[in-house]
């Protein structure tokens, strides 16, 4: 049997839905029951919650809770200036967590992702400074570095059968030597390329931001209505038109509302200079989110990834190349780590021997798990990384405005992660008892 078998694709195509992928459309999809109204869809969703399919709901409620608490304790939290800072601060964590989702979907782990990003960012900085490469060539070199790291890890895990924990722990230790050797102890490389540094310190022109926001809403609305019409005309299971319209309205409120918020002049002294527009990192994160969501939910690769994560042996017997899927997941993870390292260097303006170390990886894993990705494999979406990353970034941001001691940040973040892992374990037990 070959990996390209159409029967295999058909057999595993339902797995993303059962694993929570359908929640990318708002969490109300149910491919087994035809909902005729918003009320019916809501009841279906409540039934799935009772069955243990929590999705990102706990993370969303947690994010709302944190926003309410910090906003009530400090009136600077919801200012446009702080909201823009929060977007920039969360970007590198979100991107790294997005890459880790692919590995976690298989029930694996990559402890080296943070330092892989630091090593890749070091390569980018060296290409810019020592070899005077253009920003895009240097970026390609960094991405290639990340991909090679992921390929090596994936090969060792897949072909030699070494546990991913051991392999990536070894790479975690070894990759820290790359920036230390190339930069030197106590040194740093300035990351001052106009384009790459501008990802964090520059903003999309206000007019362009509004055009992009309107296009996002229009494209989403067009695709949603086209899908509804296509399914209904063929007599297939589809969502009620009212729910489709509600999703479009919710997305429009979020996208246009954030655009309006970030398009306002947020300079401390608006009379002297103007700081307005969406930070450039936001379109980067949105583009990656849309791309990986499409890959996971609309491609055979995504269906096979969920299948391997759900039951590797069953997937192998169905003709899926499990080794190839594992290697691909690690390559994607390390490549995303390279982009994360680039965004982190763009934010700090430098690369140092400690780049990507410390708690970077722990925060990214926490972001993915808090967002709804299961540590047991088979359940996770790209949007989980965004939601969880915002939660992780909101905690130090809000505590910083309250002038709390640094140790409070670690305690609160650890508590939130433990709570998310507990919800995941309980949900998994309830799904098992329900036979899902």
Coordinates of C-alpha atoms in Angstrom, one line a residue, residues 155-164 167:
X155 CA 15.8 11.0 11.3
X156 CA 17.2 9.9 14.7
X157 CA 13.8 9.5 16.2
X158 CA 12.2 7.7 13.2
X159 CA 15.0 5.5 12.0
X160 CA 16.9 4.7 15.2
X161 CA 13.9 4.7 17.4
X162 CA 15.5 6.9 20.0
X163 CA 12.9 8.7 22.2
X164 CA 12.3 12.3 21.1
X167 CA 17.3 13.2 21.1

